[in-house]
Short mmCIF file of C-alpha atoms in Angstrom, two decimals:
data_model
loop_
_atom_site.label_atom_id
_atom_site.label_comp_id
_atom_site.label_asym_id
_atom_site.label_seq_id
_atom_site.Cartn_x
_atom_site.Cartn_y
_atom_site.Cartn_z
CA UNK A 6 13.28 -24.41 -30.21
CA UNK A 7 12.94 -23.17 -26.55
CA UNK A 8 15.78 -21.10 -25.09
CA UNK A 9 17.99 -22.95 -22.71
CA UNK A 10 20.48 -22.01 -19.99
CA UNK A 11 23.21 -22.68 -22.50
CA UNK A 12 21.75 -20.08 -24.80
CA UNK A 13 21.72 -17.55 -21.87
CA UNK A 14 25.34 -18.35 -21.06
CA UNK A 15 26.37 -17.87 -24.62
CA UNK A 16 24.73 -14.54 -24.89
CA UNK A 17 25.96 -13.40 -21.51
CA UNK A 18 29.59 -14.21 -22.30
CA UNK A 19 29.55 -13.10 -25.98
CA UNK A 20 27.55 -9.93 -25.73
CA UNK A 21 28.11 -8.64 -22.34
CA UNK A 22 31.31 -10.05 -20.91
CA UNK A 23 33.55 -9.93 -24.04
CA UNK A 24 34.40 -13.65 -23.43
CA UNK A 25 32.90 -15.57 -26.41
CA UNK A 26 35.31 -18.50 -25.97
CA UNK A 27 34.35 -18.78 -22.37
CA UNK A 28 37.91 -18.69 -21.36
CA UNK A 29 37.26 -16.73 -18.14
CA UNK A 30 33.53 -17.27 -17.72
CA UNK A 31 33.07 -20.95 -18.23
CA UNK A 32 29.66 -22.78 -18.29
CA UNK A 33 30.37 -24.04 -14.72
CA UNK A 34 31.03 -20.50 -13.41
CA UNK A 35 27.96 -18.93 -15.32
CA UNK A 36 25.29 -21.53 -14.52
CA UNK A 37 24.71 -20.38 -10.89
CA UNK A 38 24.28 -16.73 -12.12
CA UNK A 39 21.81 -17.98 -14.73
CA UNK A 40 19.90 -19.89 -12.08
CA UNK A 41 19.81 -16.77 -9.92
CA UNK A 42 18.56 -14.57 -12.82
CA UNK A 43 15.92 -17.15 -13.59
CA UNK A 44 14.64 -17.15 -9.97
CA UNK A 45 14.61 -13.31 -10.00
CA UNK A 46 12.41 -13.29 -13.06
CA UNK A 47 10.02 -15.80 -11.51
CA UNK A 48 9.73 -13.48 -8.48
CA UNK A 49 9.12 -10.39 -10.63
CA UNK A 50 6.40 -12.32 -12.47
CA UNK A 51 4.87 -13.48 -9.26
CA UNK A 52 4.85 -10.01 -7.63
CA UNK A 53 3.24 -8.46 -10.85
CA UNK A 54 0.69 -11.28 -11.24
CA UNK A 55 1.83 -12.18 -14.79
CA UNK A 56 -0.39 -14.89 -16.22
CA UNK A 57 2.59 -17.13 -17.28
CA UNK A 58 2.44 -18.52 -13.75
CA UNK A 59 -1.25 -19.24 -13.70
CA UNK A 60 -2.18 -22.90 -13.22
CA UNK A 61 -5.11 -25.19 -12.30
CA UNK A 62 -4.54 -28.29 -10.20
CA UNK A 63 -5.71 -31.79 -10.92
CA UNK A 64 -8.62 -32.93 -8.64
CA UNK A 65 -7.66 -33.32 -5.02
CA UNK A 66 -9.83 -35.46 -2.71
CA UNK A 67 -10.40 -34.20 0.81
CA UNK A 68 -11.50 -36.88 3.08
CA UNK A 69 -14.35 -36.33 5.59
CA UNK A 70 -13.00 -34.53 8.65
CA UNK A 71 -9.69 -33.44 7.09
CA UNK A 72 -8.68 -29.96 8.22
CA UNK A 73 -5.59 -29.29 5.97
CA UNK A 74 -4.25 -29.64 2.47
CA UNK A 75 -0.39 -29.95 2.82
CA UNK A 76 1.16 -32.89 1.13
CA UNK A 77 -1.59 -33.04 -1.42
CA UNK A 78 -0.86 -29.56 -2.76
CA UNK A 79 0.80 -29.25 -6.25
CA UNK A 80 4.62 -29.42 -5.97
CA UNK A 81 5.01 -26.28 -8.08
CA UNK A 82 2.63 -24.25 -5.97
CA UNK A 83 3.76 -20.64 -5.02
CA UNK A 84 0.43 -19.19 -3.87
CA UNK A 85 -3.12 -20.37 -4.04
CA UNK A 86 -5.71 -17.95 -5.55
CA UNK A 87 -9.06 -19.66 -5.63
CA UNK A 88 -10.72 -23.00 -4.72
CA UNK A 89 -13.79 -24.90 -5.86
CA UNK A 90 -15.44 -28.13 -4.45
CA UNK A 91 -17.86 -30.69 -5.38
CA UNK A 92 -18.94 -34.19 -4.38
CA UNK A 93 -17.31 -37.21 -6.10
CA UNK A 94 -19.26 -37.93 -9.21
CA UNK A 95 -20.73 -34.47 -9.57
CA UNK A 96 -19.92 -32.37 -12.60
CA UNK A 97 -20.43 -28.88 -11.29
CA UNK A 98 -18.05 -27.23 -8.89
CA UNK A 99 -19.15 -24.77 -6.18
CA UNK A 100 -16.96 -21.79 -5.23
CA UNK A 101 -15.24 -21.79 -1.87
CA UNK A 102 -14.77 -18.63 0.10
CA UNK A 103 -11.28 -17.60 1.19
CA UNK A 104 -10.90 -16.42 4.79
CA UNK A 105 -8.10 -14.85 6.78
CA UNK A 106 -8.75 -17.29 9.65
CA UNK A 107 -10.62 -20.47 9.94
CA UNK A 108 -14.26 -19.76 10.90
CA UNK A 109 -15.55 -21.27 14.21
CA UNK A 110 -18.40 -23.16 12.61
CA UNK A 111 -19.69 -26.65 12.72
CA UNK A 112 -18.77 -29.01 9.86
CA UNK A 113 -21.48 -29.58 7.19
CA UNK A 114 -21.52 -31.72 4.03
CA UNK A 115 -19.49 -28.96 2.24
CA UNK A 116 -16.10 -27.51 2.96
CA UNK A 117 -17.22 -23.90 2.23
CA UNK A 118 -14.13 -22.08 3.38
CA UNK A 119 -10.34 -22.18 2.97
CA UNK A 120 -7.40 -20.29 4.55
CA UNK A 121 -3.78 -20.00 3.31
CA UNK A 122 -1.69 -20.06 6.48
CA UNK A 123 1.72 -21.44 7.34
CA UNK A 124 2.03 -22.45 3.58
CA UNK A 125 -0.76 -24.97 4.12
CA UNK A 126 -4.39 -24.70 3.06
CA UNK A 127 -6.43 -24.79 6.30
CA UNK A 128 -10.04 -26.07 6.22
CA UNK A 129 -13.06 -26.22 8.49
CA UNK A 130 -13.62 -29.70 7.19
CA UNK A 131 -16.70 -31.45 5.94
CA UNK A 132 -18.75 -34.44 7.15
CA UNK A 133 -18.41 -36.09 3.62
CA UNK A 134 -15.56 -36.66 1.21
CA UNK A 135 -15.16 -33.72 -1.17
CA UNK A 136 -13.19 -33.16 -4.33
CA UNK A 137 -11.50 -29.83 -4.77
CA UNK A 138 -9.81 -27.94 -7.61
CA UNK A 139 -7.23 -25.30 -6.89
CA UNK A 140 -6.34 -22.22 -9.05
CA UNK A 141 -2.80 -21.08 -8.16
CA UNK A 142 0.41 -19.42 -9.17
CA UNK A 143 3.04 -21.93 -10.03
CA UNK A 144 6.82 -21.86 -10.02
CA UNK A 145 8.81 -22.17 -13.19
CA UNK A 146 10.67 -25.45 -13.78
CA UNK A 147 14.06 -24.83 -12.08
CA UNK A 148 17.15 -24.49 -14.18
CA UNK A 149 19.33 -27.43 -13.11
CA UNK A 150 21.83 -27.68 -15.96
CA UNK A 151 22.91 -25.93 -19.17
CA UNK A 152 20.31 -28.04 -21.13
CA UNK A 153 17.42 -26.84 -18.98
CA UNK A 154 14.82 -24.77 -20.84
CA UNK A 155 14.15 -21.29 -19.41
CA UNK A 156 10.37 -21.63 -19.79
CA UNK A 157 9.78 -17.93 -20.31
CA UNK A 158 9.02 -16.66 -23.79
CA UNK A 159 11.44 -13.84 -24.67
CA UNK A 160 13.08 -14.15 -21.23
CA UNK A 161 16.47 -14.89 -22.66
CA UNK A 162 17.63 -11.16 -22.90
CA UNK A 163 16.98 -10.42 -19.26
CA UNK A 164 18.34 -13.67 -17.94
CA UNK A 165 21.53 -13.35 -20.00
CA UNK A 166 22.05 -9.71 -19.06
CA UNK A 167 21.37 -10.20 -15.36
CA UNK A 168 23.57 -13.35 -15.25
CA UNK A 169 26.35 -11.37 -16.81
CA UNK A 170 25.95 -8.53 -14.45
CA UNK A 171 26.16 -10.83 -11.46
CA UNK A 172 29.24 -12.57 -12.94
CA UNK A 173 30.97 -9.31 -13.59
CA UNK A 174 30.34 -7.99 -10.08
CA UNK A 175 30.97 -11.23 -8.00
CA UNK A 176 33.34 -13.25 -10.18
CA UNK A 177 35.03 -10.65 -12.36
CA UNK A 178 35.21 -8.21 -9.46
CA UNK A 179 34.16 -5.40 -11.80
CA UNK A 180 31.34 -3.51 -10.11
CA UNK A 181 31.24 -0.78 -12.81
CA UNK A 182 30.75 -3.21 -15.65
CA UNK A 183 28.21 -5.10 -13.55
CA UNK A 184 26.19 -1.96 -12.98
CA UNK A 185 26.32 -1.06 -16.65
CA UNK A 186 25.06 -4.48 -17.67
CA UNK A 187 22.39 -4.28 -15.06
CA UNK A 188 21.01 -1.29 -16.91
CA UNK A 189 20.58 -3.47 -19.91
CA UNK A 190 18.83 -6.14 -17.84
CA UNK A 191 16.48 -3.51 -16.54
CA UNK A 192 15.41 -2.61 -20.05
CA UNK A 193 14.58 -6.25 -20.88
CA UNK A 194 12.77 -6.70 -17.59
CA UNK A 195 10.64 -3.62 -18.19
CA UNK A 196 9.55 -4.79 -21.55
CA UNK A 197 8.71 -8.30 -20.23
CA UNK A 198 6.59 -6.89 -17.44
CA UNK A 199 4.91 -4.40 -19.83
CA UNK A 200 3.91 -7.08 -22.18
CA UNK A 201 2.83 -9.45 -19.41
CA UNK A 202 0.66 -6.65 -17.85
CA UNK A 203 -0.87 -5.90 -21.24
CA UNK A 204 -1.82 -9.45 -21.72
CA UNK A 205 -3.43 -9.67 -18.31
CA UNK A 206 -5.39 -6.55 -19.00
CA UNK A 207 -6.66 -8.04 -22.20
CA UNK A 208 -8.62 -10.61 -20.13
CA UNK A 209 -10.24 -7.94 -17.94
CA UNK A 210 -11.17 -8.37 -14.33
CA UNK A 211 -12.25 -11.93 -13.37
CA UNK A 212 -15.96 -11.83 -12.56
CA UNK A 213 -17.22 -13.63 -9.59
CA UNK A 214 -19.27 -16.75 -10.34
CA UNK A 215 -23.03 -16.67 -9.96
CA UNK A 216 -23.08 -20.23 -8.89
CA UNK A 217 -24.99 -20.78 -5.64
CA UNK A 218 -22.75 -21.25 -2.58
CA UNK A 219 -24.08 -24.27 -0.76
CA UNK A 220 -23.97 -24.21 3.02
CA UNK A 221 -24.88 -27.70 3.89
#
């Protein structure tokens, strides 16, 4: 079964905090620290491009003349990486080109370009409706309760150790113990990132598509 926040709390209190009965460090006290450790692991994965966060959106319709994608973006989006477009009813997508700023060009029947700015995808727009598909880095499902799954294979060790370190420092007022536990968390994190990096390297560098980029 997938590891849950409850599993992380049990390991944190039993292994690192010497409180297996949770007399001092209750579930209610520990849950915010597990949530913080979970968010930290997500950030580490994001910064290191770990493939666990890779996702592809469902199709998104861009109406003729639309210049942005905001509310239509996936709710778990962290960062867009690539976009493709096609006409409704077509089967083959055409690569779009990412730019730093929106090009000062007239609209054509194709969108052609996209810009990630102000946490919105900015577009030049097209004279016809287009369908786009977005490749992006997603967020993990947030930990909201002790029954929430962690969503990270082998992530229990880091999350438990990091949560215990935070609890020791900020609730137990024991900075020395917290620093000691953090050293254990760092070992777990190093192994997670090493494994994730090796997995990414196994795929090699993503080659650019040779599909023709239509200009109108």
